[in-house]
Structure formats: C-alpha cells, structure tokens
Short mmCIF file of C-alpha atoms and ligand atoms in Angstrom, two decimals:
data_model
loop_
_atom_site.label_atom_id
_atom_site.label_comp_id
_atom_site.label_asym_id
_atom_site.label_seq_id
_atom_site.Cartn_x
_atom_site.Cartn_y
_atom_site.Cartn_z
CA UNK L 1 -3.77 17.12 -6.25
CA UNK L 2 -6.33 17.12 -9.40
CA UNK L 3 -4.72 16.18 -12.40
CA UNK L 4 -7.03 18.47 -14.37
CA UNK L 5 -8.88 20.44 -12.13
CA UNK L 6 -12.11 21.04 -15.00
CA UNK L 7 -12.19 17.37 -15.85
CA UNK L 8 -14.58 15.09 -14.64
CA UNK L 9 -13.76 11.43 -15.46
CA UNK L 10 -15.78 8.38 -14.91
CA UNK L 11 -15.23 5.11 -16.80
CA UNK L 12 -17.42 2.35 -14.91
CA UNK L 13 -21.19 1.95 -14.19
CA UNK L 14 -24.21 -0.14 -15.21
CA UNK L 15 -27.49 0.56 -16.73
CA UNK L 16 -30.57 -1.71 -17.17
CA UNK L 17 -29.08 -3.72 -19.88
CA UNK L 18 -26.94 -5.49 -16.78
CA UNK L 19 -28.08 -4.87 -13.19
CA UNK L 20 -28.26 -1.37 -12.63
CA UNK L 21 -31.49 0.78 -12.28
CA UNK L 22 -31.21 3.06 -14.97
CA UNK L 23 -31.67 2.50 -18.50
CA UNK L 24 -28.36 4.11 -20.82
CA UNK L 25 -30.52 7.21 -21.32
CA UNK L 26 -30.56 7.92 -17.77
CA UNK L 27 -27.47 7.14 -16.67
CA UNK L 28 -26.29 9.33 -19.10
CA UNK L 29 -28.19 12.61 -18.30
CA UNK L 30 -27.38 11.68 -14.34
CA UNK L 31 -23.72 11.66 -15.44
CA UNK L 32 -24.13 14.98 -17.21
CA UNK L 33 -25.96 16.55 -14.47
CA UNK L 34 -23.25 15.17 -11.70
CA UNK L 35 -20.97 17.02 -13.98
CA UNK L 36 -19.01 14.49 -15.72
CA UNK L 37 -17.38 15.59 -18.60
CA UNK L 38 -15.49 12.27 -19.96
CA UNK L 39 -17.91 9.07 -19.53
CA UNK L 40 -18.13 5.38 -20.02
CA UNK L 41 -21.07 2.90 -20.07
CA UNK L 42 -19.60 -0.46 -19.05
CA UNK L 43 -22.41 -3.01 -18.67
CA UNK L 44 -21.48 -6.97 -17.45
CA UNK L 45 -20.96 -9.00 -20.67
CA UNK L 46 -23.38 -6.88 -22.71
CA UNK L 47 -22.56 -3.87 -25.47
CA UNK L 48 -26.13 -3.29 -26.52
CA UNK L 49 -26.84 -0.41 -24.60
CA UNK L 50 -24.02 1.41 -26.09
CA UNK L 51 -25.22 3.21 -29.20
CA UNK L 52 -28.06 4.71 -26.67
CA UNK L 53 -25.43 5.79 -24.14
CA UNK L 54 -23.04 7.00 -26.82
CA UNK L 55 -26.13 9.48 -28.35
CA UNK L 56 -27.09 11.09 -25.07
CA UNK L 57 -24.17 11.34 -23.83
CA UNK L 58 -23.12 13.68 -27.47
CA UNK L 59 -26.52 15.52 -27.07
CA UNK L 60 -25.18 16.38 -23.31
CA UNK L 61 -21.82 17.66 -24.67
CA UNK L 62 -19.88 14.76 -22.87
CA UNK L 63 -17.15 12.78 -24.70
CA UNK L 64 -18.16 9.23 -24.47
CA UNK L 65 -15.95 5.99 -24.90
CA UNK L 66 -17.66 3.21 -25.35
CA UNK L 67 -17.07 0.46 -22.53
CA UNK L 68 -18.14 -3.34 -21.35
CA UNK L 69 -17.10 -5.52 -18.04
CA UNK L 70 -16.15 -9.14 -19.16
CA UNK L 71 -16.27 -11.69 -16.17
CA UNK L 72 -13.07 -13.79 -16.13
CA UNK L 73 -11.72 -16.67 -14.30
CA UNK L 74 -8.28 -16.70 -13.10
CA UNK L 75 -6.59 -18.82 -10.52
CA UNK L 76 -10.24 -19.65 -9.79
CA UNK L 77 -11.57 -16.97 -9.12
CA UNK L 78 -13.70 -14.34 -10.66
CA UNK L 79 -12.13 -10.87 -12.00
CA UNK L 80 -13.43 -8.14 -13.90
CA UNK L 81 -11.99 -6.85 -17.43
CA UNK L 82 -12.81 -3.52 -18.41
CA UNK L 83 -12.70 -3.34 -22.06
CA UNK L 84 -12.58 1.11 -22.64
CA UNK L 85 -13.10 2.34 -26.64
CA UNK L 86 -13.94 -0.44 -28.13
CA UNK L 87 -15.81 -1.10 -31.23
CA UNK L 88 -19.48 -1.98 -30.44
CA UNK L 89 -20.12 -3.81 -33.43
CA UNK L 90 -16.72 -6.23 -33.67
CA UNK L 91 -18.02 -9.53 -34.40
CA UNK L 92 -15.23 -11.57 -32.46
CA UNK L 93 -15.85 -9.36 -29.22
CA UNK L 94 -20.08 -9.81 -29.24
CA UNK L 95 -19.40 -13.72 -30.08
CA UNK L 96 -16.85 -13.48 -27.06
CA UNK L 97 -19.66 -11.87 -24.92
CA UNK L 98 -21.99 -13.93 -26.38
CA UNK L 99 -20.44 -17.30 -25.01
CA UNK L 100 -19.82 -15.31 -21.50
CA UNK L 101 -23.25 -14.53 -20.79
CA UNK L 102 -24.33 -18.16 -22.24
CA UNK L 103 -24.06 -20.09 -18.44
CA UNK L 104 -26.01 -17.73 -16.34
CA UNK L 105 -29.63 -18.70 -17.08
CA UNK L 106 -28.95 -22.20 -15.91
CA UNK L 107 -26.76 -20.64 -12.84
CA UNK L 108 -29.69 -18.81 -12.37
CA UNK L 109 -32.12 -21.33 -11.90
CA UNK L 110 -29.41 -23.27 -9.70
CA UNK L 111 -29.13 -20.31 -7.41
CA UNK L 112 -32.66 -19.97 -7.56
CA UNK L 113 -33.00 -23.86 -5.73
CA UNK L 114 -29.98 -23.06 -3.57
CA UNK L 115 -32.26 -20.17 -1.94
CA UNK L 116 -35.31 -21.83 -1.92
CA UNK L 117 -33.48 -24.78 0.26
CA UNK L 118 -32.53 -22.12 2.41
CA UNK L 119 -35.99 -21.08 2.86
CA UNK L 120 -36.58 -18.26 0.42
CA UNK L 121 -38.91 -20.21 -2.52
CA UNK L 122 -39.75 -18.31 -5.82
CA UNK L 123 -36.10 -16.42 -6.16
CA UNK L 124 -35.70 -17.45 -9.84
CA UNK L 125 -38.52 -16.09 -10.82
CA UNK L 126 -38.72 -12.95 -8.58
CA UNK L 127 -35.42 -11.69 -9.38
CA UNK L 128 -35.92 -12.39 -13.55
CA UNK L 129 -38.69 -9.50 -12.92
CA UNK L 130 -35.87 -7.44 -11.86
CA UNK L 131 -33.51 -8.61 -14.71
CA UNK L 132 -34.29 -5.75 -17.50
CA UNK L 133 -32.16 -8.22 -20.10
CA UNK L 134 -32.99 -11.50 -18.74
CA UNK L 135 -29.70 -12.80 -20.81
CA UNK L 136 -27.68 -10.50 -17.93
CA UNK L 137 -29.21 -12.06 -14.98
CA UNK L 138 -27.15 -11.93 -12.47
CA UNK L 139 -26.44 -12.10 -8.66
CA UNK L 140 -27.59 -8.44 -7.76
CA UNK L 141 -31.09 -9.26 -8.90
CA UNK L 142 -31.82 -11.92 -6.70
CA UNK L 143 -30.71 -9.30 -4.20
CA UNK L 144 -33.06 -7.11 -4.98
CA UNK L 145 -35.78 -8.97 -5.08
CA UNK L 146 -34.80 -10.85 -1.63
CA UNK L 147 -35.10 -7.31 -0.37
CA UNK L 148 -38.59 -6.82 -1.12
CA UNK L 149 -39.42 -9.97 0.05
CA UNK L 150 -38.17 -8.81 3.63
CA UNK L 151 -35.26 -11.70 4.11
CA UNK L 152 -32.85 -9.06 3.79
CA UNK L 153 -32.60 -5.59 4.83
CA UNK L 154 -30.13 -4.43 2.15
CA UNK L 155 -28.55 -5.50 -0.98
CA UNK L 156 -24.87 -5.45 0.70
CA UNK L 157 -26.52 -7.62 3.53
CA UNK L 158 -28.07 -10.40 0.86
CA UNK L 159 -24.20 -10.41 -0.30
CA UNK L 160 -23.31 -10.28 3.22
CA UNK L 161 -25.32 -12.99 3.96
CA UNK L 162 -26.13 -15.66 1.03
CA UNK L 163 -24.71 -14.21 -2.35
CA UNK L 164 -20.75 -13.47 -1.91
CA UNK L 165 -18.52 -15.48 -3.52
CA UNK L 166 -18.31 -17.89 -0.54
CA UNK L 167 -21.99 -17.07 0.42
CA UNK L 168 -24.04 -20.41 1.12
CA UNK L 169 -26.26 -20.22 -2.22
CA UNK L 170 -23.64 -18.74 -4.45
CA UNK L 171 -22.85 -20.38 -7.58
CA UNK L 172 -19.56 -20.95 -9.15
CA UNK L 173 -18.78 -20.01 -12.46
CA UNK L 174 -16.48 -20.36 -15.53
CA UNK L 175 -16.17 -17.06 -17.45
CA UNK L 176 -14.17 -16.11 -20.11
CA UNK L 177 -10.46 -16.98 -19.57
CA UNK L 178 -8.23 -13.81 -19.21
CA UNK L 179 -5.80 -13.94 -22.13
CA UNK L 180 -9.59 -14.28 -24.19
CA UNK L 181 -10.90 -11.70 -23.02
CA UNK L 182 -8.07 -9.23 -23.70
CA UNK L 183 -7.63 -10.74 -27.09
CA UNK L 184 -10.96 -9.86 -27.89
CA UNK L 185 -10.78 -6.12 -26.50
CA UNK L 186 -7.54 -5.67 -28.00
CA UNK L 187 -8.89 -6.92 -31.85
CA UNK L 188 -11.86 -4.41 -31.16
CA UNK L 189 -9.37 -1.57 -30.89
CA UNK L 190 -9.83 -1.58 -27.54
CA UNK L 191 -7.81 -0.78 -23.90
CA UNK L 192 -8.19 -3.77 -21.34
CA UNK L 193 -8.41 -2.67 -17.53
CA UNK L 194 -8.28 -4.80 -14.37
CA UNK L 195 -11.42 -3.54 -12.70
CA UNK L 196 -11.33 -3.05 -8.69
CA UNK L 197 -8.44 -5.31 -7.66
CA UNK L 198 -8.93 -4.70 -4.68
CA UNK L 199 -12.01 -6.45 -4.42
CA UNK L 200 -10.26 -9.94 -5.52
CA UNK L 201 -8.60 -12.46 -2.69
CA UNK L 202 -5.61 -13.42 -4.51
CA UNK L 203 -2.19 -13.82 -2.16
CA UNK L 204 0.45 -11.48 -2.93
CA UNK L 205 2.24 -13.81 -5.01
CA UNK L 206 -0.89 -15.13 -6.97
CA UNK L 207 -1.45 -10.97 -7.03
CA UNK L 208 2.25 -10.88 -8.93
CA UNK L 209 1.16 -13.22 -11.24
CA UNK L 210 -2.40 -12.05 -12.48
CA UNK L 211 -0.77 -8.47 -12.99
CA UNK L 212 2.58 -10.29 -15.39
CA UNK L 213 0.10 -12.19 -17.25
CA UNK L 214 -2.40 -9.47 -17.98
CA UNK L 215 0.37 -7.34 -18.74
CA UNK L 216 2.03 -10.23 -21.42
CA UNK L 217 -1.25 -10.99 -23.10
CA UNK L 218 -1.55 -6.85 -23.71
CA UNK L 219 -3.57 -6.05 -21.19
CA UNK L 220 -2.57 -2.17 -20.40
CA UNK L 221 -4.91 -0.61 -17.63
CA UNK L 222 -5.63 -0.94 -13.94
CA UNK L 223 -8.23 1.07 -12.09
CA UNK L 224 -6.82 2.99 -9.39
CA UNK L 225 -9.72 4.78 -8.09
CA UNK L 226 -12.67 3.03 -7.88
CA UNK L 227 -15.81 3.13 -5.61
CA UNK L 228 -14.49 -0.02 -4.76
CA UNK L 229 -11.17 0.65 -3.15
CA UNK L 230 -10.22 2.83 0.35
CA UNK L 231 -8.50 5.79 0.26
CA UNK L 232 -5.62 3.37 1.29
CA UNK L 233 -6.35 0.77 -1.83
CA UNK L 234 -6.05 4.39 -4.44
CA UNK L 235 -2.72 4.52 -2.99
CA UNK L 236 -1.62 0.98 -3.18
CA UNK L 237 -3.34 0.72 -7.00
CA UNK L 238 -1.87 3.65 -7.65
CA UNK L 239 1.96 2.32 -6.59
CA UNK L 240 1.41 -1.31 -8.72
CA UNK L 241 0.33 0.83 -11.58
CA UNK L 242 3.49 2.31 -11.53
CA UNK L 243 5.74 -0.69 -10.68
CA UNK L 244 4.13 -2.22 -13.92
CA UNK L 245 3.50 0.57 -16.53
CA UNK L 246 0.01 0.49 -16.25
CA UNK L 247 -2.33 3.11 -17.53
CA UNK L 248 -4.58 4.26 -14.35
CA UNK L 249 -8.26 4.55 -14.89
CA UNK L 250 -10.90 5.65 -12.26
CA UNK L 251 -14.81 4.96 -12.00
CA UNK L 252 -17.29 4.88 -9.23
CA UNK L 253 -19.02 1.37 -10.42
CA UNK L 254 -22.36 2.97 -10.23
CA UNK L 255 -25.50 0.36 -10.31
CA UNK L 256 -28.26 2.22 -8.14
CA UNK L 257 -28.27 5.43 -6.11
CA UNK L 258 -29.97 3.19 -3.02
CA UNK L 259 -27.14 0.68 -2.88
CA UNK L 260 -24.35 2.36 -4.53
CA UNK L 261 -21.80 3.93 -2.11
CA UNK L 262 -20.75 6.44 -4.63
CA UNK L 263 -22.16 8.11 -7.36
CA UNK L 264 -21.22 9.42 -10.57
CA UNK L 265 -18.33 11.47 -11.02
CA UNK L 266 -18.21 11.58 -6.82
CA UNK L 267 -14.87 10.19 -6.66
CA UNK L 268 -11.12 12.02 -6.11
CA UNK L 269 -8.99 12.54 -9.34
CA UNK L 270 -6.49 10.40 -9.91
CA UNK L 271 -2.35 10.85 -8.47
CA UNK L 272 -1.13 13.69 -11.01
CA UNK L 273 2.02 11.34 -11.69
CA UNK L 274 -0.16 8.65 -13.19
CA UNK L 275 -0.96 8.40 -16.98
CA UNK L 276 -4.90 8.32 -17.61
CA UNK L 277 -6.28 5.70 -19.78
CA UNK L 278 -8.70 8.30 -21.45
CA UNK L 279 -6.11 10.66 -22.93
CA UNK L 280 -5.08 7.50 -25.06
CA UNK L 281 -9.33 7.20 -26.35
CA UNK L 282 -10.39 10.74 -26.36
P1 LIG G 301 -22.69 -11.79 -11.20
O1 LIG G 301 -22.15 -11.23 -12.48
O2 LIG G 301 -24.07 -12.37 -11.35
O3 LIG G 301 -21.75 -12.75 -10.53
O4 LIG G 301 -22.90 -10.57 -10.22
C1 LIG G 301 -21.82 -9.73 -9.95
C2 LIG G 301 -22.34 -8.40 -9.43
O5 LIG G 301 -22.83 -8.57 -8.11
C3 LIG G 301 -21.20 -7.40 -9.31
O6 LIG G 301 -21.02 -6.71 -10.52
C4 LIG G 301 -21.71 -6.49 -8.25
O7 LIG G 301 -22.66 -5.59 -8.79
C5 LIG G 301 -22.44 -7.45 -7.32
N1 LIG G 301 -21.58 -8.00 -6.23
C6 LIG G 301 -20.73 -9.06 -6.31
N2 LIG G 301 -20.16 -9.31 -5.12
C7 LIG G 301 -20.67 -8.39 -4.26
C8 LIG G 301 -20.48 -8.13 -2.88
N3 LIG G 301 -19.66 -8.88 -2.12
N4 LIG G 301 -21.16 -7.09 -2.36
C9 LIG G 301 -22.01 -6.34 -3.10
N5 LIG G 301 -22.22 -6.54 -4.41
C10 LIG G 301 -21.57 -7.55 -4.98
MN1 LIG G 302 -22.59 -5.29 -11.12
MN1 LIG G 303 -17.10 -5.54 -11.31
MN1 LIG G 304 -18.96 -2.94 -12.43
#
C-alpha cells in the first residue's frame, strides 16, 4: 500500500563529489526525469555539492533537502549516518566532516600497496583518476579502476573479491564516533538516520544496543527501504522502526546506473503505518 500514491521520495545517492558517476547537476535532472518529486543529495563525508543539487533540483520543481553520509565506527565496525535537512554551511558539521574525510588519503595509498602485493601494481594512482574529489577517495574507486584493468569483471565482484570489509586488501578505519556524528547533525538543524542496517554484521544483541544508543544521543531515523535491504529486510526495518519510535526514511543509494541495482525513485513506498522522515523537513 503507497502511502501517497503521487509522491515520489528518495533520500540517498551519490554524485561525483563522493564516488558516484554523476556530477549534482545530473543526478538531479535523472531524479526529475525518474519522477521523483521529494529528493536528497547525500554524498560520503562531503556537503559541497549541495548548493548545486539544491538549484537544479528547484529549477526541476522538486523539493530538495539537503543531505550527507557520515562514516562511523561503532562496536568496530563501520555504519553509515544519514544526516537529512541540514544546514550546508554549519561550521561545527564541515569541521566534523572535515576530520572524517582527513584518514583516507593515507588509507588510500595503504590499500593501494595491499593490491599491488596481491598483484595488481598502480591502484593508487589509477583509482585517484576516478576520484572526482580526490579528498573523497574511497573504496569504490579502486573498484572501478580494477575493472578496467581486467582483474575484475564487476564492481560487486572487486568487493566480492578484495575490497569488503573482510576482503584481503581492505583497510580498517576509524571514522567519526556515533554520538559525534549525531551531535553535529543535530546542531545543524538536522535529522540523523541509520543508513541500510541491514548491510552491518552486528549480533542481535550488539543490534539492540547500536539502535538504544543512537536513539539516546538523538538520533531519530532509520531507513526502511533501501536499495540495500530485501523485500524481507523492508519488513524487518520497518518492525524495529516501530519497536523504537523511529522515523522511517527510504532511498535507493544510487552511485552509477552500471553497478547500481536500483535506480532513482525505483523503489516501493514505504508501510502506510510508518511516519516519514520528510514530512518533518519539507
Ligand atoms: P569507503 O567509504 O571508501 O569505505 O567506501 C564505501 C563505499 O563502498 C560504500 O559507500 C559503497 O558505495 C561501497 N561498498 C562498500 N562495501 C561494499 C560491498 N560489500 N559491495 C559493494 N559496494 C560496497
Ligand atoms: Mn558509496
Ligand atoms: Mn552507505
Ligand atoms: Mn550511500
């Protein structure tokens, strides 16, 4: 059942200025043309390519809210924080974002050796050519470029293969800590979201505890629908975002129309019963 059956809502995707293929302009006009009607930009540790998304997006006819993906450590792991209507110019959040992107030249350059030892030389520099803000370089540009070069087949299968979180030249990382990154969403007027949970390995009890301490430190969103999940994970998102209040949010995490599974404004609305984050930011 559509919750409103004119409205198409999608709050999660990346342009150029992290590692999708599109630059803001674009991915704004493809959003408008798939039909989208309420949009967010929401590049990796990055707001600069908001004021350009924000302006087409207008000229289209779309409301925009303004968006960003911090990378977090919890427990160990890596999580994503979507940070929905914030204000792009809030010093503490770009000095937040600032010391989150800081680490991943020099993770870079250690991935880079980890490849080459595994017989694929010249990484580092091969996937910077496919870094359009070579502050944002990240894990799906080494991908890319290992494609051309023929090691891989795929993008998924150079994740598959090498580039996972437990993939043989992956790189550990510390991000931002979660109760920081919330902090500095929240003071920018903004609504933080867990992105794709379903994506992260926690145990059921660690899964408890991310969700109470998100929740204490004002953290208010989860995405339910997400090209991440299966029609299975909506449903289970979609039960934890009532057991904890949660606001639902839904996006299809669009970085490239060759690797992405879905594309903009492609994905089912979310449970009627659910509260949207957007009607609280438009
Ligand atoms: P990074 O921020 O450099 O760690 O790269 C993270 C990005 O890599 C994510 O935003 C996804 O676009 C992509 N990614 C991470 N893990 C996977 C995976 N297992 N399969 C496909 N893409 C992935
Ligand atoms: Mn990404
Ligand atoms: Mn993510
Ligand atoms: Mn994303």
């Amino acid at each position: 059942m559509r919750t409103q059956p004119n409205i198409s809502v999608d709050l999660h995707c990346h342009s150029t200025v992290s590692d999708g293929v599109l630059t803001p302009d674009a991915i704004a006009t493809r959003a408008f043309e798939r039909g989208v009607n309420i949009w967010a930009l929401t590049d990796h540790d990055e707001l600069s390519g908001q004021a350009l998304a924000r302006q087409t997006a207008e000229q289209h006819g779309m409301k925009y809210i303004s968006g960003v993906e911090i990378s977090v450590t919890w427990a160990g792991k890596t999580v994503h924080i979507v940070g929905l209507g914030v204000d792009a110019q809030d010093t503490g959040l770009l000095e937040g974002l600032r010391q989150t992107r800081a680490g991943r030249a020099d993770r870079a350059k250690r991935i880079g050796s980890n490849l080459e030892r595994l017989g694929m030389p010249g990484a580092f520099e091969g996937a910077l050519t496919y870094a359009g803000n070579p502050q944002l370089i990240s894990r799906t540009h080494f991908a890319r470029y290992l494609v051309e070069k023929g090691f891989c087949p795929n993008v998924q299968a150079v994740f598959d293969r090498y580039l996972s979180d437990e993939g043989p030249a992956h790189e550990p990382m510390h991000w931002a800590k979660l109760e920081a990154a919330v902090s500095w969403i929240r003071s920018a007027g903004g609504i933080a979201v867990i992105a794709h949970p379903g994506r992260y390995s926690y145990t059921e009890t660690q899964f408890g505890a991310f969700f109470d301490v998100f929740k204490d430190c004002g953290g208010l969103g989860i995405e339910v629908v997400t090209g991440s999940h299966s029609t299975e994970q909506f449903g289970h998102y979609a039960q934890v975002a009532r057991d904890y209040g949660f606001l639902a949010s839904c996006g299809s995490d669009f970085h490239s129309s060759k690797e992405s599974r879905h594309d903009l404004g492609s994905l089912p609305a979310l449970p009627s019963d659910l509260k949207p984050v957007w009607q609280e930011l438009v």
